PDB file of N, CA and C in Angstrom:
ATOM      1  N   MET A 560       0.839  -1.165   0.000  1.00 46.00           N
ATOM      2  CA  MET A 560       0.000   0.000   0.000  1.00 46.00           C
ATOM      3  C   MET A 560       0.889   1.235   0.000  1.00 46.00           C
ATOM      4  N   GLY A 561       1.689   1.324  -1.001  1.00 50.00           N
ATOM      5  CA  GLY A 561       2.600   2.445  -1.110  1.00 50.00           C
ATOM      6  C   GLY A 561       1.881   3.731  -1.411  1.00 50.00           C
ATOM      7  N   HIS A 562       2.627   4.779  -1.396  1.00 51.00           N
ATOM      8  CA  HIS A 562       2.067   6.079  -1.738  1.00 51.00           C
ATOM      9  C   HIS A 562       2.192   6.272  -3.236  1.00 51.00           C
ATOM     10  N   HIS A 563       1.251   6.982  -3.806  1.00 52.00           N
ATOM     11  CA  HIS A 563       1.239   7.102  -5.254  1.00 52.00           C
ATOM     12  C   HIS A 563       1.980   8.335  -5.733  1.00 52.00           C
ATOM     13  N   LEU A 564       2.721   8.149  -6.798  1.00 50.00           N
ATOM     14  CA  LEU A 564       3.388   9.265  -7.457  1.00 50.00           C
ATOM     15  C   LEU A 564       2.740   9.528  -8.804  1.00 50.00           C
ATOM     16  N   ASP A 565       2.224   8.495  -9.409  1.00 52.00           N
ATOM     17  CA  ASP A 565       1.612   8.635 -10.719  1.00 52.00           C
ATOM     18  C   ASP A 565       0.321   7.825 -10.771  1.00 52.00           C
ATOM     19  N   GLN A 566      -0.616   8.286 -11.571  1.00 53.00           N
ATOM     20  CA  GLN A 566      -1.818   7.526 -11.843  1.00 53.00           C
ATOM     21  C   GLN A 566      -1.542   6.685 -13.071  1.00 53.00           C
ATOM     22  N   PRO A 567      -2.188   5.498 -13.215  1.00 56.00           N
ATOM     23  CA  PRO A 567      -1.848   4.603 -14.314  1.00 56.00           C
ATOM     24  C   PRO A 567      -2.351   5.027 -15.689  1.00 56.00           C
ATOM     25  N   PHE A 568      -3.317   5.937 -15.783  1.00 56.00           N
ATOM     26  CA  PHE A 568      -3.804   6.363 -17.097  1.00 56.00           C
ATOM     27  C   PHE A 568      -4.370   7.769 -17.009  1.00 56.00           C
ATOM     28  N   ALA A 569      -4.466   8.397 -18.143  1.00 55.00           N
ATOM     29  CA  ALA A 569      -5.005   9.756 -18.201  1.00 55.00           C
ATOM     30  C   ALA A 569      -6.522   9.675 -18.193  1.00 55.00           C
ATOM     31  N   ARG A 570      -7.160  10.235 -17.175  1.00 60.00           N
ATOM     32  CA  ARG A 570      -8.616  10.161 -17.061  1.00 60.00           C
ATOM     33  C   ARG A 570      -9.317  10.865 -18.228  1.00 60.00           C
ATOM     34  N   THR A 571      -8.698  11.848 -18.797  1.00 63.00           N
ATOM     35  CA  THR A 571      -9.350  12.579 -19.893  1.00 63.00           C
ATOM     36  C   THR A 571      -9.340  11.793 -21.191  1.00 63.00           C
ATOM     37  N   THR A 572      -8.354  10.901 -21.362  1.00 62.00           N
ATOM     38  CA  THR A 572      -8.256  10.147 -22.616  1.00 62.00           C
ATOM     39  C   THR A 572      -8.454   8.649 -22.429  1.00 62.00           C
ATOM     40  N   SER A 573      -8.330   8.164 -21.198  1.00 63.00           N
ATOM     41  CA  SER A 573      -8.393   6.730 -20.879  1.00 63.00           C
ATOM     42  C   SER A 573      -7.298   5.923 -21.568  1.00 63.00           C
ATOM     43  N   LEU A 574      -6.249   6.591 -22.004  1.00 66.00           N
ATOM     44  CA  LEU A 574      -5.135   5.901 -22.640  1.00 66.00           C
ATOM     45  C   LEU A 574      -4.110   5.494 -21.591  1.00 66.00           C
ATOM     46  N   PRO A 575      -3.458   4.336 -21.778  1.00 67.00           N
ATOM     47  CA  PRO A 575      -2.417   3.932 -20.830  1.00 67.00           C
ATOM     48  C   PRO A 575      -1.282   4.956 -20.812  1.00 67.00           C
ATOM     49  N   GLY A 576      -0.663   5.088 -19.678  1.00 68.00           N
ATOM     50  CA  GLY A 576       0.456   5.999 -19.516  1.00 68.00           C
ATOM     51  C   GLY A 576       0.498   6.486 -18.089  1.00 68.00           C
ATOM     52  N   LEU A 577       1.449   7.310 -17.764  1.00 72.00           N
ATOM     53  CA  LEU A 577       1.568   7.856 -16.422  1.00 72.00           C
ATOM     54  C   LEU A 577       1.173   9.318 -16.429  1.00 72.00           C
ATOM     55  N   VAL A 578       0.411   9.690 -15.415  1.00 72.00           N
ATOM     56  CA  VAL A 578      -0.029  11.069 -15.257  1.00 72.00           C
ATOM     57  C   VAL A 578       0.411  11.519 -13.877  1.00 72.00           C
ATOM     58  N   GLU A 579       1.033  12.653 -13.785  1.00 78.00           N
ATOM     59  CA  GLU A 579       1.515  13.140 -12.504  1.00 78.00           C
ATOM     60  C   GLU A 579       0.366  13.348 -11.528  1.00 78.00           C
ATOM     61  N   VAL A 580       0.582  12.937 -10.273  1.00 80.00           N
ATOM     62  CA  VAL A 580      -0.381  13.151  -9.198  1.00 80.00           C
ATOM     63  C   VAL A 580      -0.014  14.464  -8.523  1.00 80.00           C
ATOM     64  N   LEU A 581      -1.015  15.255  -8.202  1.00 84.00           N
ATOM     65  CA  LEU A 581      -0.769  16.543  -7.547  1.00 84.00           C
ATOM     66  C   LEU A 581       0.051  16.349  -6.277  1.00 84.00           C
ATOM     67  N   ALA A 582       0.956  17.256  -6.007  1.00 87.00           N
ATOM     68  CA  ALA A 582       1.880  17.146  -4.882  1.00 87.00           C
ATOM     69  C   ALA A 582       1.161  16.952  -3.552  1.00 87.00           C
ATOM     70  N   ASP A 583       0.021  17.630  -3.342  1.00 86.00           N
ATOM     71  CA  ASP A 583      -0.672  17.509  -2.060  1.00 86.00           C
ATOM     72  C   ASP A 583      -1.332  16.145  -1.874  1.00 86.00           C
ATOM     73  N   ARG A 584      -1.450  15.333  -2.929  1.00 84.00           N
ATOM     74  CA  ARG A 584      -2.028  13.981  -2.825  1.00 84.00           C
ATOM     75  C   ARG A 584      -0.964  12.901  -2.721  1.00 84.00           C
ATOM     76  N   ARG A 585       0.291  13.252  -2.928  1.00 84.00           N
ATOM     77  CA  ARG A 585       1.354  12.243  -2.960  1.00 84.00           C
ATOM     78  C   ARG A 585       1.590  11.579  -1.614  1.00 84.00           C
ATOM     79  N   SER A 586       1.283  12.220  -0.529  1.00 87.00           N
ATOM     80  CA  SER A 586       1.507  11.623   0.779  1.00 87.00           C
ATOM     81  C   SER A 586       0.291  10.866   1.296  1.00 87.00           C
ATOM     82  N   GLU A 587      -0.801  10.882   0.535  1.00 86.00           N
ATOM     83  CA  GLU A 587      -2.002  10.138   0.934  1.00 86.00           C
ATOM     84  C   GLU A 587      -1.839   8.666   0.590  1.00 86.00           C
ATOM     85  N   PRO A 588      -2.321   7.772   1.443  1.00 87.00           N
ATOM     86  CA  PRO A 588      -2.276   6.348   1.091  1.00 87.00           C
ATOM     87  C   PRO A 588      -3.108   6.078  -0.160  1.00 87.00           C
ATOM     88  N   CYS A 589      -2.705   5.080  -0.915  1.00 83.00           N
ATOM     89  CA  CYS A 589      -3.442   4.714  -2.139  1.00 83.00           C
ATOM     90  C   CYS A 589      -4.783   4.078  -1.806  1.00 83.00           C
ATOM     91  N   LEU A 590      -4.842   3.359  -0.695  1.00 86.00           N
ATOM     92  CA  LEU A 590      -6.078   2.699  -0.281  1.00 86.00           C
ATOM     93  C   LEU A 590      -6.514   3.216   1.080  1.00 86.00           C
ATOM     94  N   HIS A 591      -7.808   3.354   1.238  1.00 85.00           N
ATOM     95  CA  HIS A 591      -8.368   3.760   2.523  1.00 85.00           C
ATOM     96  C   HIS A 591      -8.713   2.509   3.324  1.00 85.00           C
ATOM     97  N   PRO A 592      -8.841   2.606   4.654  1.00 89.00           N
ATOM     98  CA  PRO A 592      -9.134   1.425   5.478  1.00 89.00           C
ATOM     99  C   PRO A 592     -10.358   0.630   5.010  1.00 89.00           C
ATOM    100  N   ALA A 593     -11.406   1.282   4.564  1.00 86.00           N
ATOM    101  CA  ALA A 593     -12.594   0.558   4.098  1.00 86.00           C
ATOM    102  C   ALA A 593     -12.288  -0.251   2.841  1.00 86.00           C
ATOM    103  N   GLU A 594     -11.442   0.282   1.966  1.00 86.00           N
ATOM    104  CA  GLU A 594     -11.056  -0.447   0.753  1.00 86.00           C
ATOM    105  C   GLU A 594     -10.195  -1.657   1.113  1.00 86.00           C
ATOM    106  N   ILE A 595      -9.302  -1.484   2.074  1.00 89.00           N
ATOM    107  CA  ILE A 595      -8.459  -2.591   2.533  1.00 89.00           C
ATOM    108  C   ILE A 595      -9.335  -3.695   3.108  1.00 89.00           C
ATOM    109  N   ARG A 596     -10.303  -3.318   3.965  1.00 89.00           N
ATOM    110  CA  ARG A 596     -11.203  -4.323   4.549  1.00 89.00           C
ATOM    111  C   ARG A 596     -11.991  -5.056   3.460  1.00 89.00           C
ATOM    112  N   ALA A 597     -12.489  -4.339   2.468  1.00 87.00           N
ATOM    113  CA  ALA A 597     -13.244  -4.963   1.380  1.00 87.00           C
ATOM    114  C   ALA A 597     -12.370  -5.942   0.603  1.00 87.00           C
ATOM    115  N   LEU A 598     -11.119  -5.578   0.341  1.00 91.00           N
ATOM    116  CA  LEU A 598     -10.207  -6.465  -0.383  1.00 91.00           C
ATOM    117  C   LEU A 598      -9.864  -7.707   0.438  1.00 91.00           C
ATOM    118  N   VAL A 599      -9.653  -7.530   1.715  1.00 91.00           N
ATOM    119  CA  VAL A 599      -9.345  -8.665   2.595  1.00 91.00           C
ATOM    120  C   VAL A 599     -10.508  -9.650   2.607  1.00 91.00           C
ATOM    121  N   GLU A 600     -11.716  -9.149   2.790  1.00 91.00           N
ATOM    122  CA  GLU A 600     -12.891 -10.017   2.817  1.00 91.00           C
ATOM    123  C   GLU A 600     -13.089 -10.726   1.481  1.00 91.00           C
ATOM    124  N   LEU A 601     -12.903 -10.023   0.394  1.00 92.00           N
ATOM    125  CA  LEU A 601     -13.041 -10.618  -0.928  1.00 92.00           C
ATOM    126  C   LEU A 601     -11.998 -11.722  -1.132  1.00 92.00           C
ATOM    127  N   ALA A 602     -10.751 -11.445  -0.773  1.00 92.00           N
ATOM    128  CA  ALA A 602      -9.682 -12.436  -0.923  1.00 92.00           C
ATOM    129  C   ALA A 602      -9.965 -13.677  -0.083  1.00 92.00           C
ATOM    130  N   LYS A 603     -10.444 -13.484   1.139  1.00 93.00           N
ATOM    131  CA  LYS A 603     -10.785 -14.625   1.997  1.00 93.00           C
ATOM    132  C   LYS A 603     -11.882 -15.473   1.363  1.00 93.00           C
ATOM    133  N   ARG A 604     -12.905 -14.833   0.814  1.00 94.00           N
ATOM    134  CA  ARG A 604     -14.011 -15.573   0.195  1.00 94.00           C
ATOM    135  C   ARG A 604     -13.531 -16.341  -1.034  1.00 94.00           C
ATOM    136  N   ILE A 605     -12.710 -15.695  -1.858  1.00 94.00           N
ATOM    137  CA  ILE A 605     -12.202 -16.348  -3.067  1.00 94.00           C
ATOM    138  C   ILE A 605     -11.342 -17.552  -2.691  1.00 94.00           C
ATOM    139  N   GLU A 606     -10.433 -17.378  -1.743  1.00 93.00           N
ATOM    140  CA  GLU A 606      -9.552 -18.479  -1.356  1.00 93.00           C
ATOM    141  C   GLU A 606     -10.326 -19.604  -0.684  1.00 93.00           C
ATOM    142  N   ALA A 607     -11.326 -19.281   0.116  1.00 93.00           N
ATOM    143  CA  ALA A 607     -12.156 -20.320   0.738  1.00 93.00           C
ATOM    144  C   ALA A 607     -12.921 -21.090  -0.340  1.00 93.00           C
ATOM    145  N   HIS A 608     -13.437 -20.382  -1.320  1.00 94.00           N
ATOM    146  CA  HIS A 608     -14.168 -21.020  -2.417  1.00 94.00           C
ATOM    147  C   HIS A 608     -13.256 -21.932  -3.242  1.00 94.00           C
ATOM    148  N   ARG A 609     -12.046 -21.461  -3.508  1.00 93.00           N
ATOM    149  CA  ARG A 609     -11.112 -22.219  -4.342  1.00 93.00           C
ATOM    150  C   ARG A 609     -10.342 -23.274  -3.538  1.00 93.00           C
ATOM    151  N   GLY A 610     -10.307 -23.136  -2.208  1.00 91.00           N
ATOM    152  CA  GLY A 610      -9.646 -24.118  -1.356  1.00 91.00           C
ATOM    153  C   GLY A 610      -8.138 -24.035  -1.317  1.00 91.00           C
ATOM    154  N   ALA A 611      -7.562 -22.947  -1.795  1.00 88.00           N
ATOM    155  CA  ALA A 611      -6.107 -22.788  -1.805  1.00 88.00           C
ATOM    156  C   ALA A 611      -5.775 -21.318  -2.021  1.00 88.00           C
ATOM    157  N   PRO A 612      -4.533 -20.913  -1.675  1.00 88.00           N
ATOM    158  CA  PRO A 612      -4.140 -19.530  -1.929  1.00 88.00           C
ATOM    159  C   PRO A 612      -4.280 -19.181  -3.405  1.00 88.00           C
ATOM    160  N   GLN A 613      -4.694 -17.935  -3.677  1.00 92.00           N
ATOM    161  CA  GLN A 613      -4.930 -17.480  -5.040  1.00 92.00           C
ATOM    162  C   GLN A 613      -4.169 -16.197  -5.312  1.00 92.00           C
ATOM    163  N   ASP A 614      -3.764 -16.024  -6.554  1.00 93.00           N
ATOM    164  CA  ASP A 614      -3.200 -14.772  -7.042  1.00 93.00           C
ATOM    165  C   ASP A 614      -4.381 -14.007  -7.613  1.00 93.00           C
ATOM    166  N   ILE A 615      -4.768 -12.918  -6.963  1.00 93.00           N
ATOM    167  CA  ILE A 615      -5.980 -12.192  -7.325  1.00 93.00           C
ATOM    168  C   ILE A 615      -5.608 -10.809  -7.851  1.00 93.00           C
ATOM    169  N   GLU A 616      -5.999 -10.532  -9.072  1.00 93.00           N
ATOM    170  CA  GLU A 616      -5.810  -9.195  -9.642  1.00 93.00           C
ATOM    171  C   GLU A 616      -7.133  -8.463  -9.513  1.00 93.00           C
ATOM    172  N   TRP A 617      -7.081  -7.217  -9.058  1.00 91.00           N
ATOM    173  CA  TRP A 617      -8.290  -6.469  -8.774  1.00 91.00           C
ATOM    174  C   TRP A 617      -8.106  -5.005  -9.136  1.00 91.00           C
ATOM    175  N   ALA A 618      -9.217  -4.303  -9.142  1.00 87.00           N
ATOM    176  CA  ALA A 618      -9.214  -2.852  -9.366  1.00 87.00           C
ATOM    177  C   ALA A 618     -10.373  -2.269  -8.565  1.00 87.00           C
ATOM    178  N   ILE A 619     -10.255  -1.001  -8.260  1.00 83.00           N
ATOM    179  CA  ILE A 619     -11.341  -0.289  -7.577  1.00 83.00           C
ATOM    180  C   ILE A 619     -11.880   0.748  -8.547  1.00 83.00           C
ATOM    181  N   ALA A 620     -13.175   0.647  -8.834  1.00 81.00           N
ATOM    182  CA  ALA A 620     -13.831   1.571  -9.763  1.00 81.00           C
ATOM    183  C   ALA A 620     -13.943   2.951  -9.134  1.00 81.00           C
ATOM    184  N   ASP A 621     -14.193   3.947  -9.964  1.00 77.00           N
ATOM    185  CA  ASP A 621     -14.338   5.314  -9.461  1.00 77.00           C
ATOM    186  C   ASP A 621     -15.419   5.428  -8.392  1.00 77.00           C
ATOM    187  N   ASN A 622     -16.455   4.574  -8.462  1.00 83.00           N
ATOM    188  CA  ASN A 622     -17.535   4.632  -7.472  1.00 83.00           C
ATOM    189  C   ASN A 622     -17.216   3.835  -6.213  1.00 83.00           C
ATOM    190  N   GLY A 623     -16.015   3.212  -6.149  1.00 79.00           N
ATOM    191  CA  GLY A 623     -15.590   2.490  -4.958  1.00 79.00           C
ATOM    192  C   GLY A 623     -15.817   0.992  -5.014  1.00 79.00           C
ATOM    193  N   ASP A 624     -16.493   0.502  -6.045  1.00 83.00           N
ATOM    194  CA  ASP A 624     -16.722  -0.931  -6.172  1.00 83.00           C
ATOM    195  C   ASP A 624     -15.414  -1.654  -6.465  1.00 83.00           C
ATOM    196  N   VAL A 625     -15.202  -2.780  -5.781  1.00 84.00           N
ATOM    197  CA  VAL A 625     -14.033  -3.613  -6.034  1.00 84.00           C
ATOM    198  C   VAL A 625     -14.389  -4.577  -7.160  1.00 84.00           C
ATOM    199  N   ARG A 626     -13.524  -4.657  -8.163  1.00 88.00           N
ATOM    200  CA  ARG A 626     -13.731  -5.534  -9.317  1.00 88.00           C
ATOM    201  C   ARG A 626     -12.596  -6.548  -9.386  1.00 88.00           C
ATOM    202  N   VAL A 627     -12.945  -7.813  -9.499  1.00 92.00           N
ATOM    203  CA  VAL A 627     -11.946  -8.860  -9.682  1.00 92.00           C
ATOM    204  C   VAL A 627     -11.662  -8.964 -11.170  1.00 92.00           C
ATOM    205  N   LEU A 628     -10.400  -8.844 -11.531  1.00 93.00           N
ATOM    206  CA  LEU A 628     -10.002  -8.899 -12.931  1.00 93.00           C
ATOM    207  C   LEU A 628      -9.570 -10.297 -13.346  1.00 93.00           C
ATOM    208  N   GLN A 629      -8.885 -10.999 -12.437  1.00 94.00           N
ATOM    209  CA  GLN A 629      -8.384 -12.334 -12.762  1.00 94.00           C
ATOM    210  C   GLN A 629      -8.039 -13.052 -11.466  1.00 94.00           C
ATOM    211  N   VAL A 630      -8.273 -14.359 -11.429  1.00 95.00           N
ATOM    212  CA  VAL A 630      -7.921 -15.199 -10.286  1.00 95.00           C
ATOM    213  C   VAL A 630      -7.258 -16.454 -10.830  1.00 95.00           C
ATOM    214  N   ARG A 631      -6.140 -16.822 -10.227  1.00 93.00           N
ATOM    215  CA  ARG A 631      -5.463 -18.059 -10.611  1.00 93.00           C
ATOM    216  C   ARG A 631      -4.740 -18.599  -9.383  1.00 93.00           C
ATOM    217  N   PRO A 632      -4.444 -19.898  -9.357  1.00 92.00           N
ATOM    218  CA  PRO A 632      -3.737 -20.454  -8.198  1.00 92.00           C
ATOM    219  C   PRO A 632      -2.406 -19.739  -7.964  1.00 92.00           C
ATOM    220  N   GLU A 633      -2.121 -19.454  -6.726  1.00 89.00           N
ATOM    221  CA  GLU A 633      -0.861 -18.819  -6.349  1.00 89.00           C
ATOM    222  C   GLU A 633       0.197 -19.913  -6.312  1.00 89.00           C
ATOM    223  N   THR A 634       1.349 -19.670  -6.931  1.00 85.00           N
ATOM    224  CA  THR A 634       2.363 -20.716  -7.043  1.00 85.00           C
ATOM    225  C   THR A 634       3.736 -20.325  -6.511  1.00 85.00           C
ATOM    226  N   VAL A 635       3.911 -19.099  -6.060  1.00 82.00           N
ATOM    227  CA  VAL A 635       5.230 -18.671  -5.592  1.00 82.00           C
ATOM    228  C   VAL A 635       5.292 -18.679  -4.069  1.00 82.00           C
ATOM    229  N   TRP A 636       4.507 -17.858  -3.416  1.00 73.00           N
ATOM    230  CA  TRP A 636       4.571 -17.723  -1.958  1.00 73.00           C
ATOM    231  C   TRP A 636       4.177 -19.003  -1.246  1.00 73.00           C
ATOM    232  N   SER A 637       3.210 -19.739  -1.773  1.00 72.00           N
ATOM    233  CA  SER A 637       2.746 -20.951  -1.099  1.00 72.00           C
ATOM    234  C   SER A 637       3.785 -22.071  -1.148  1.00 72.00           C
ATOM    235  N   ASN A 638       4.790 -21.951  -2.003  1.00 75.00           N
ATOM    236  CA  ASN A 638       5.836 -22.966  -2.100  1.00 75.00           C
ATOM    237  C   ASN A 638       7.110 -22.588  -1.353  1.00 75.00           C
ATOM    238  N   ARG A 639       7.127 -21.455  -0.699  1.00 74.00           N
ATOM    239  CA  ARG A 639       8.318 -21.030   0.046  1.00 74.00           C
ATOM    240  C   ARG A 639       8.243 -21.539   1.482  1.00 74.00           C
ATOM    241  N   PRO A 640       9.390 -21.662   2.138  1.00 76.00           N
ATOM    242  CA  PRO A 640       9.387 -22.096   3.541  1.00 76.00           C
ATOM    243  C   PRO A 640       8.630 -21.090   4.410  1.00 76.00           C
ATOM    244  N   THR A 641       7.998 -21.596   5.450  1.00 70.00           N
ATOM    245  CA  THR A 641       7.260 -20.745   6.382  1.00 70.00           C
ATOM    246  C   THR A 641       8.232 -19.905   7.193  1.00 70.00           C
ATOM    247  N   GLU A 642       7.917 -18.616   7.334  1.00 67.00           N
ATOM    248  CA  GLU A 642       8.704 -17.724   8.186  1.00 67.00           C
ATOM    249  C   GLU A 642       7.781 -16.654   8.745  1.00 67.00           C
ATOM    250  N   GLN A 643       8.102 -16.165   9.934  1.00 65.00           N
ATOM    251  CA  GLN A 643       7.291 -15.140  10.581  1.00 65.00           C
ATOM    252  C   GLN A 643       7.421 -13.815   9.831  1.00 65.00           C
ATOM    253  N   LEU A 644       6.294 -13.196   9.481  1.00 60.00           N
ATOM    254  CA  LEU A 644       6.330 -11.905   8.796  1.00 60.00           C
ATOM    255  C   LEU A 644       6.073 -10.756   9.759  1.00 60.00           C
ATOM    256  N   VAL A 645       5.032 -10.849  10.553  1.00 59.00           N
ATOM    257  CA  VAL A 645       4.719  -9.805  11.532  1.00 59.00           C
ATOM    258  C   VAL A 645       4.197 -10.467  12.801  1.00 59.00           C
ATOM    259  N   GLY A 646       4.513  -9.858  13.935  1.00 62.00           N
ATOM    260  CA  GLY A 646       4.009 -10.366  15.203  1.00 62.00           C
ATOM    261  C   GLY A 646       2.693  -9.727  15.568  1.00 62.00           C
ATOM    262  N   ALA A 647       2.516  -8.488  15.201  1.00 61.00           N
ATOM    263  CA  ALA A 647       1.285  -7.746  15.466  1.00 61.00           C
ATOM    264  C   ALA A 647       1.193  -6.657  14.405  1.00 61.00           C
ATOM    265  N   PRO A 648      -0.028  -6.298  14.019  1.00 57.00           N
ATOM    266  CA  PRO A 648      -0.160  -5.263  12.982  1.00 57.00           C
ATOM    267  C   PRO A 648       0.302  -3.900  13.487  1.00 57.00           C
ATOM    268  N   THR A 649       1.350  -3.357  12.837  1.00 66.00           N
ATOM    269  CA  THR A 649       1.854  -2.058  13.264  1.00 66.00           C
ATOM    270  C   THR A 649       1.757  -1.003  12.164  1.00 66.00           C
ATOM    271  N   GLY A 650       1.896  -1.393  10.921  1.00 71.00           N
ATOM    272  CA  GLY A 650       1.800  -0.459   9.808  1.00 71.00           C
ATOM    273  C   GLY A 650       0.731  -0.920   8.836  1.00 71.00           C
ATOM    274  N   ALA A 651       0.573  -0.194   7.756  1.00 72.00           N
ATOM    275  CA  ALA A 651      -0.484  -0.490   6.792  1.00 72.00           C
ATOM    276  C   ALA A 651      -0.326  -1.884   6.178  1.00 72.00           C
ATOM    277  N   ILE A 652       0.881  -2.243   5.769  1.00 69.00           N
ATOM    278  CA  ILE A 652       1.079  -3.547   5.138  1.00 69.00           C
ATOM    279  C   ILE A 652       0.891  -4.661   6.159  1.00 69.00           C
ATOM    280  N   SER A 653       1.464  -4.521   7.348  1.00 67.00           N
ATOM    281  CA  SER A 653       1.291  -5.576   8.346  1.00 67.00           C
ATOM    282  C   SER A 653      -0.163  -5.665   8.800  1.00 67.00           C
ATOM    283  N   GLN A 654      -0.896  -4.548   8.759  1.00 68.00           N
ATOM    284  CA  GLN A 654      -2.314  -4.587   9.100  1.00 68.00           C
ATOM    285  C   GLN A 654      -3.084  -5.418   8.071  1.00 68.00           C
ATOM    286  N   VAL A 655      -2.776  -5.235   6.798  1.00 71.00           N
ATOM    287  CA  VAL A 655      -3.432  -6.024   5.747  1.00 71.00           C
ATOM    288  C   VAL A 655      -3.086  -7.495   5.925  1.00 71.00           C
ATOM    289  N   LEU A 656      -1.808  -7.803   6.142  1.00 67.00           N
ATOM    290  CA  LEU A 656      -1.404  -9.188   6.341  1.00 67.00           C
ATOM    291  C   LEU A 656      -2.093  -9.795   7.553  1.00 67.00           C
ATOM    292  N   ALA A 657      -2.141  -9.027   8.641  1.00 67.00           N
ATOM    293  CA  ALA A 657      -2.764  -9.532   9.861  1.00 67.00           C
ATOM    294  C   ALA A 657      -4.257  -9.751   9.671  1.00 67.00           C
ATOM    295  N   ARG A 658      -4.928  -8.838   8.985  1.00 65.00           N
ATOM    296  CA  ARG A 658      -6.365  -9.005   8.738  1.00 65.00           C
ATOM    297  C   ARG A 658      -6.622 -10.189   7.814  1.00 65.00           C
ATOM    298  N   PHE A 659      -5.715 -10.410   6.869  1.00 62.00           N
ATOM    299  CA  PHE A 659      -5.906 -11.485   5.906  1.00 62.00           C
ATOM    300  C   PHE A 659      -5.711 -12.852   6.556  1.00 62.00           C
ATOM    301  N   ALA A 660      -4.643 -13.014   7.329  1.00 60.00           N
ATOM    302  CA  ALA A 660      -4.309 -14.336   7.850  1.00 60.00           C
ATOM    303  C   ALA A 660      -4.290 -14.412   9.368  1.00 60.00           C
ATOM    304  N   GLY A 661      -4.529 -13.320  10.069  1.00 52.00           N
ATOM    305  CA  GLY A 661      -4.513 -13.322  11.521  1.00 52.00           C
ATOM    306  C   GLY A 661      -3.175 -12.860  12.050  1.00 52.00           C
ATOM    307  N   VAL A 662      -3.156 -12.398  13.293  1.00 49.00           N
ATOM    308  CA  VAL A 662      -1.913 -11.950  13.915  1.00 49.00           C
ATOM    309  C   VAL A 662      -0.962 -13.132  13.985  1.00 49.00           C
ATOM    310  N   GLY A 663       0.326 -12.868  13.767  1.00 49.00           N
ATOM    311  CA  GLY A 663       1.299 -13.933  13.673  1.00 49.00           C
ATOM    312  C   GLY A 663       1.351 -14.466  12.256  1.00 49.00           C
ATOM    313  N   VAL A 664       1.197 -13.572  11.316  1.00 46.00           N
ATOM    314  CA  VAL A 664       1.155 -13.929   9.905  1.00 46.00           C
ATOM    315  C   VAL A 664       2.441 -14.639   9.511  1.00 46.00           C
ATOM    316  N   THR A 665       2.305 -15.720   8.749  1.00 48.00           N
ATOM    317  CA  THR A 665       3.461 -16.434   8.228  1.00 48.00           C
ATOM    318  C   THR A 665       3.281 -16.672   6.751  1.00 48.00           C
ATOM    319  N   ARG A 666       4.363 -16.839   6.068  1.00 49.00           N
ATOM    320  CA  ARG A 666       4.303 -17.275   4.674  1.00 49.00           C
ATOM    321  C   ARG A 666       4.021 -18.769   4.678  1.00 49.00           C
ATOM    322  N   ASN A 667       3.394 -19.243   3.624  1.00 50.00           N
ATOM    323  CA  ASN A 667       3.096 -20.646   3.448  1.00 50.00           C
ATOM    324  C   ASN A 667       2.244 -21.181   4.597  1.00 50.00           C
ATOM    325  N   ALA A 668       1.291 -20.377   5.042  1.00 46.00           N
ATOM    326  CA  ALA A 668       0.437 -20.785   6.139  1.00 46.00           C
ATOM    327  C   ALA A 668      -0.707 -21.670   5.664  1.00 46.00           C
ATOM    328  N   GLY A 669      -0.775 -21.972   4.362  1.00 48.00           N
ATOM    329  CA  GLY A 669      -1.827 -22.830   3.833  1.00 48.00           C
ATOM    330  C   GLY A 669      -3.089 -22.063   3.583  1.00 48.00           C
ATOM    331  N   ALA A 670      -4.219 -22.737   3.723  1.00 47.00           N
ATOM    332  CA  ALA A 670      -5.515 -22.113   3.448  1.00 47.00           C
ATOM    333  C   ALA A 670      -5.773 -20.975   4.423  1.00 47.00           C
ATOM    334  N   PRO A 671      -6.515 -19.951   4.010  1.00 48.00           N
ATOM    335  CA  PRO A 671      -6.790 -18.829   4.897  1.00 48.00           C
ATOM    336  C   PRO A 671      -7.587 -19.256   6.112  1.00 48.00           C
ATOM    337  N   ARG A 672      -7.313 -18.598   7.226  1.00 46.00           N
ATOM    338  CA  ARG A 672      -8.055 -18.875   8.458  1.00 46.00           C
ATOM    339  C   ARG A 672      -9.438 -18.250   8.357  1.00 46.00           C
ATOM    340  N   THR A 673     -10.391 -18.892   8.960  1.00 43.00           N
ATOM    341  CA  THR A 673     -11.749 -18.330   8.960  1.00 43.00           C
ATOM    342  C   THR A 673     -12.173 -17.991  10.364  1.00 43.00           C
TER     343      THR A 673
END
C-alpha cells in the first residue's frame, strides 16, 4: 500500500500511460481502510471457495466498487518455507497481512483462516 506518485492512465483520454499526481495527494495512502477491509474479505471468500491460496488481480472503480479482474492459483509464496512476517499489525502492510491471515502472519500458512 505504497504512496502514489503517478496515476496509471489519463482520465481525460483513458489511454495507458503515467499522469503526474498533484503534490498535495502524494503523501495520501493509495487505499483507505474501508477499501483494505473490502479487499481482505473478498480475498478470503475467493480463497475459501477455491480451497487454496490465489493470485488475485483487482481494481477499484471510481464509485468504490471492487472488481476482480483475474484469479489463478498462487504458485510462488505458497511454495516457500514458512517464516514469521509480523508479530502484530503495526503499519499499513502488516495490518493487511494480519487481517488477511490473523496476527502472527506467516508465509506458506496454507488455506486462509476463517
